[in-house]
Amino acid sequence: MFRNLRNLRNLIQPGKKRLFYFHKSHEIIFRSVEIALYFFSAIRNLALNLYCTLGGHAMLNHIWFWMIALAIFIAAGNDIYNEFAAEKPAVQTEQKRNLSEETKLGQVTSAALKGASTGVEIAIGLIGVMALWLGVMKVAEEAGLTRMLARGVRPITKRLFPSIPTEHPAISAMIMNIAANMLGLSNAATPLGLKAMEELDKLNPNKGEATDDMCTFLVINTSAITLIPATAIAIRSSLNSVNPQIIIIPSILAATCATIVGLTTVKLIQRFNRKKAADKNMPKGD
Amino acid sequence: MEFFKTSIDWLSIAVIPVMLLVFLGMGYAKKVKVYEKFVEGAKEGFEVGVKIIPYLVAMLVAIAMFRASGALDILTVVLRPFTELIGMPSEVLPMALMRPLSGSGSLGVMTELMKTHGVDSLIGIMASTMFGSTETTFYVVAVYFGAVNVQRTRYALPAGLVADAAGLIAATLITRALF
């Protein structure tokens, strides 16, 4: 960092005539690249420090709490505003008001209850496909197919998931999940993804905490590249679009950007954590 | 493009039967007791489903409350100046904010946008590209980590959200450039 600063000073100080007399033209390029790198690392450190102050590894606790707390505050604020400050229609009906439907707070309450039961419904609905795919995967494992698949994709997975053994069943489950996502087979993708998480958890030294590989896998998954965004196309054609498929290429491009940025973020955080752990000369933790 | 789509469509119809046939067939050929092993594996399905429930309930309750409170409207107003800088129409911003939170919610927003502004308008294409190019990150985090009882998700959610933001911005810029 100090070297960079000194270079910056050399550029600015006219006494050394650095700014005006470049003996070699490539020095300009070197210097501008160096300055750019300096700013890039400053921004990166700022972002990572921000991440740490925001709760670091326990971040979900904060996000979850503030989503609920903000929802209640904002709903209450809306209601108070509507009750006292907002202009009301001149004609007041004498009808009894249904507060639980009319107010934001009432809506938030019913949304919470409905969300809870939706969670159970989704989980129960998953059981059938889960069972089907876990059964098929078990047969494939016994037949040695998953090992073959894992060996085939080794060049890619070696880079992304360096700590997973080559022929581990986690690899094949992850590859099949990503393939299913690409083809838009969400019914098969989720069970295969959960199978992959289960296998990844077998390699987890401290249970209850996500490993680096889990996070990498999850980011690939959430920015999933889909070759055919089927739902969006179906809705477009139901609304009589001239060309419903026009979104295919833009979607693939945008999802590729998301995947690249996501993977870069994950790898940067992993490197930062490793460096921090090495600095303190103690094992990685919260 | 048409050929690409039909071939992918056929592939996605054929892939599951072919996979079932190949997997079970290979097992059968290698004298694996296919039925018994299938049942053995399938038993875990129920456990996984039940394991996910608390995680999904926690996540979906928070998301449902957040959506019902009108917090997204406030976020829209706050973020509008920034998103206008990159050329995202302010009508599309609710779609971008909803996308990581809720699949059904963003589906509704997308349909509404296409109905009011036209399917083949820039706004319609941008919204459907956003829908097609990103996932509901909060849901995926809850389900995937729930299945293995992981409570401390570390940096998975922020990294996923960064990826989403990149995808949404890319969708805006790409549709702007192309249409």
Tab-separated table of C-alpha atoms in Angstrom, chain B:
chain	number	residue	atom	x	y	z
B	1	MET	CA	-33.450	-19.143	-32.087
B	2	GLU	CA	-36.577	-21.139	-32.884
B	3	PHE	CA	-34.494	-24.256	-33.446
B	4	PHE	CA	-32.580	-23.644	-30.235
B	5	LYS	CA	-35.792	-23.364	-28.279
B	6	THR	CA	-37.468	-26.456	-29.727
B	7	SER	CA	-34.366	-28.568	-29.231
B	8	ILE	CA	-34.045	-27.437	-25.616
B	9	ASP	CA	-37.752	-28.052	-25.114
B	10	TRP	CA	-37.408	-31.604	-26.398
B	11	LEU	CA	-34.299	-32.149	-24.314
B	12	SER	CA	-36.055	-31.014	-21.144
B	13	ILE	CA	-38.981	-33.344	-21.843
B	14	ALA	CA	-36.795	-36.327	-22.639
B	15	VAL	CA	-34.106	-35.902	-20.010
B	16	ILE	CA	-35.996	-37.251	-17.000
B	17	PRO	CA	-37.257	-40.493	-18.597
B	18	VAL	CA	-33.821	-41.068	-20.132
B	19	MET	CA	-32.129	-40.420	-16.797
B	20	LEU	CA	-34.474	-42.785	-14.971
B	21	LEU	CA	-33.891	-45.461	-17.590
B	22	VAL	CA	-30.099	-45.062	-17.586
B	23	PHE	CA	-29.703	-44.920	-13.807
B	24	LEU	CA	-32.028	-47.771	-12.999
B	25	GLY	CA	-30.853	-49.746	-16.041
B	26	MET	CA	-27.187	-49.432	-15.100
B	27	GLY	CA	-28.040	-50.520	-11.579
B	28	TYR	CA	-30.022	-53.469	-12.881
B	29	ALA	CA	-27.195	-54.478	-15.214
B	30	LYS	CA	-24.727	-54.373	-12.330
B	31	LYS	CA	-27.053	-56.597	-10.298
B	32	VAL	CA	-27.962	-53.901	-7.785
B	33	LYS	CA	-31.206	-54.740	-5.950
B	34	VAL	CA	-32.898	-51.768	-7.571
B	35	TYR	CA	-36.236	-51.853	-5.770
B	36	GLU	CA	-34.747	-52.337	-2.325
B	37	LYS	CA	-32.108	-49.658	-2.807
B	38	PHE	CA	-34.678	-47.224	-4.211
B	39	VAL	CA	-36.865	-47.629	-1.138
B	40	GLU	CA	-33.854	-47.278	1.115
B	41	GLY	CA	-32.965	-43.952	-0.479
B	42	ALA	CA	-36.527	-42.715	-0.702
B	43	LYS	CA	-36.982	-43.112	3.048
B	44	GLU	CA	-34.852	-40.006	3.569
B	45	GLY	CA	-37.305	-37.915	1.561
B	46	PHE	CA	-39.700	-37.540	4.443
B	47	GLU	CA	-36.981	-36.617	6.914
B	48	VAL	CA	-35.627	-33.907	4.638
B	49	GLY	CA	-39.100	-32.466	4.090
B	50	VAL	CA	-39.742	-32.261	7.815
B	51	LYS	CA	-36.280	-30.837	8.518
B	52	ILE	CA	-36.901	-27.911	6.172
B	53	ILE	CA	-40.147	-26.813	7.830
B	54	PRO	CA	-38.803	-24.563	10.632
B	55	TYR	CA	-36.366	-22.813	8.296
B	56	LEU	CA	-38.991	-22.222	5.637
B	57	VAL	CA	-41.534	-20.960	8.173
B	58	ALA	CA	-39.029	-18.500	9.660
B	59	MET	CA	-38.029	-17.169	6.253
B	60	LEU	CA	-41.470	-17.018	4.672
B	61	VAL	CA	-43.034	-15.282	7.689
B	62	ALA	CA	-40.394	-12.546	7.613
B	63	ILE	CA	-40.751	-12.105	3.853
B	64	ALA	CA	-44.560	-12.070	3.961
B	65	MET	CA	-44.584	-9.446	6.719
B	66	PHE	CA	-42.020	-7.327	4.901
B	67	ARG	CA	-44.066	-7.411	1.712
B	68	ALA	CA	-47.407	-6.694	3.397
B	69	SER	CA	-46.094	-3.695	5.330
B	70	GLY	CA	-45.399	-1.633	2.230
B	71	ALA	CA	-41.673	-1.497	3.027
B	72	LEU	CA	-40.931	-2.203	-0.622
B	73	ASP	CA	-42.667	1.035	-1.644
B	74	ILE	CA	-40.368	3.000	0.656
B	75	LEU	CA	-37.314	1.127	-0.629
B	76	THR	CA	-38.427	1.934	-4.169
B	77	VAL	CA	-38.522	5.653	-3.412
B	78	VAL	CA	-35.116	5.532	-1.702
B	79	LEU	CA	-33.402	3.546	-4.449
B	80	ARG	CA	-34.993	5.260	-7.438
B	81	PRO	CA	-32.294	7.956	-7.951
B	82	PHE	CA	-29.573	5.292	-8.018
B	83	THR	CA	-31.316	2.941	-10.384
B	84	GLU	CA	-32.191	5.745	-12.752
B	85	LEU	CA	-28.482	6.372	-13.123
B	86	ILE	CA	-28.058	3.005	-14.841
B	87	GLY	CA	-31.158	3.488	-16.929
B	88	MET	CA	-33.587	1.254	-15.086
B	89	PRO	CA	-37.117	2.650	-15.511
B	90	SER	CA	-38.682	3.318	-12.117
B	91	GLU	CA	-41.606	1.042	-13.016
B	92	VAL	CA	-39.277	-1.966	-13.103
B	93	LEU	CA	-37.668	-1.269	-9.725
B	94	PRO	CA	-40.378	-3.053	-7.657
B	95	MET	CA	-39.761	-6.128	-9.828
B	96	ALA	CA	-36.023	-5.982	-9.120
B	97	LEU	CA	-36.627	-5.652	-5.370
B	98	MET	CA	-39.231	-8.398	-5.256
B	99	ARG	CA	-37.247	-10.946	-7.257
B	100	PRO	CA	-34.881	-12.212	-4.520
B	101	LEU	CA	-37.681	-12.220	-1.930
B	102	SER	CA	-40.540	-14.119	-3.499
B	103	GLY	CA	-41.092	-16.175	-6.626
B	104	SER	CA	-44.876	-15.858	-6.718
B	105	GLY	CA	-44.689	-12.183	-5.763
B	106	SER	CA	-42.307	-11.293	-8.549
B	107	LEU	CA	-44.356	-13.370	-10.995
B	108	GLY	CA	-47.333	-11.185	-10.108
B	109	VAL	CA	-45.351	-7.984	-10.492
B	110	MET	CA	-43.997	-9.121	-13.868
B	111	THR	CA	-47.458	-10.013	-15.196
B	112	GLU	CA	-48.851	-6.694	-13.993
B	113	LEU	CA	-46.022	-4.739	-15.641
B	114	MET	CA	-46.497	-6.526	-18.954
B	115	LYS	CA	-50.240	-5.957	-18.854
B	116	THR	CA	-49.995	-2.231	-18.188
B	117	HIS	CA	-46.958	-1.366	-20.326
B	118	GLY	CA	-47.262	-3.960	-23.079
B	119	VAL	CA	-45.566	-7.340	-23.390
B	120	ASP	CA	-43.132	-6.223	-26.054
B	121	SER	CA	-42.318	-2.840	-24.553
B	122	LEU	CA	-38.881	-2.244	-23.080
B	123	ILE	CA	-40.345	-2.449	-19.576
B	124	GLY	CA	-42.068	-5.764	-20.310
B	125	ILE	CA	-38.960	-7.311	-21.824
B	126	MET	CA	-36.760	-6.006	-19.021
B	127	ALA	CA	-39.064	-7.385	-16.321
B	128	SER	CA	-39.296	-10.817	-17.919
B	129	THR	CA	-35.532	-10.940	-18.467
B	130	MET	CA	-35.069	-10.171	-14.776
B	131	PHE	CA	-37.494	-12.927	-13.899
B	132	GLY	CA	-35.724	-15.383	-16.160
B	133	SER	CA	-32.185	-14.625	-15.089
B	134	THR	CA	-32.252	-14.710	-11.283
B	135	GLU	CA	-33.586	-16.925	-8.513
B	136	THR	CA	-35.442	-16.313	-5.245
B	137	THR	CA	-32.315	-16.200	-3.118
B	138	PHE	CA	-33.992	-16.020	0.295
B	139	TYR	CA	-36.066	-19.123	-0.415
B	140	VAL	CA	-33.084	-21.089	-1.732
B	141	VAL	CA	-30.991	-20.176	1.320
B	142	ALA	CA	-33.767	-21.285	3.686
B	143	VAL	CA	-34.481	-24.588	1.921
B	144	TYR	CA	-30.929	-25.656	1.121
B	145	PHE	CA	-29.435	-24.850	4.492
B	146	GLY	CA	-32.556	-26.067	6.280
B	147	ALA	CA	-32.140	-29.527	4.780
B	148	VAL	CA	-28.801	-29.963	6.561
B	149	ASN	CA	-29.716	-28.090	9.761
B	150	VAL	CA	-27.286	-25.265	9.145
B	151	GLN	CA	-28.243	-22.143	11.085
B	152	ARG	CA	-25.081	-20.121	10.655
B	153	THR	CA	-25.160	-19.486	6.922
B	154	ARG	CA	-22.078	-17.215	7.006
B	155	TYR	CA	-21.724	-15.190	3.811
B	156	ALA	CA	-24.082	-17.224	1.618
B	157	LEU	CA	-27.003	-14.773	1.657
B	158	PRO	CA	-25.001	-11.552	1.076
B	159	ALA	CA	-23.000	-13.214	-1.693
B	160	GLY	CA	-26.218	-14.469	-3.277
B	161	LEU	CA	-27.707	-10.987	-3.086
B	162	VAL	CA	-24.614	-9.474	-4.681
B	163	ALA	CA	-24.998	-11.990	-7.510
B	164	ASP	CA	-28.672	-11.054	-7.820
B	165	ALA	CA	-27.863	-7.361	-7.969
B	166	ALA	CA	-25.304	-8.047	-10.682
B	167	GLY	CA	-27.854	-10.095	-12.628
B	168	LEU	CA	-30.533	-7.425	-12.332
B	169	ILE	CA	-28.177	-4.639	-13.385
B	170	ALA	CA	-26.911	-6.772	-16.262
B	171	ALA	CA	-30.503	-7.483	-17.333
B	172	THR	CA	-31.207	-3.737	-17.371
B	173	LEU	CA	-28.116	-2.843	-19.362
B	174	ILE	CA	-28.472	-5.725	-21.823
B	175	THR	CA	-32.144	-5.086	-22.610
B	176	ARG	CA	-31.377	-1.360	-22.901
B	177	ALA	CA	-28.652	-2.095	-25.391
B	178	LEU	CA	-30.609	-4.621	-27.438
B	179	PHE	CA	-34.146	-3.208	-27.582
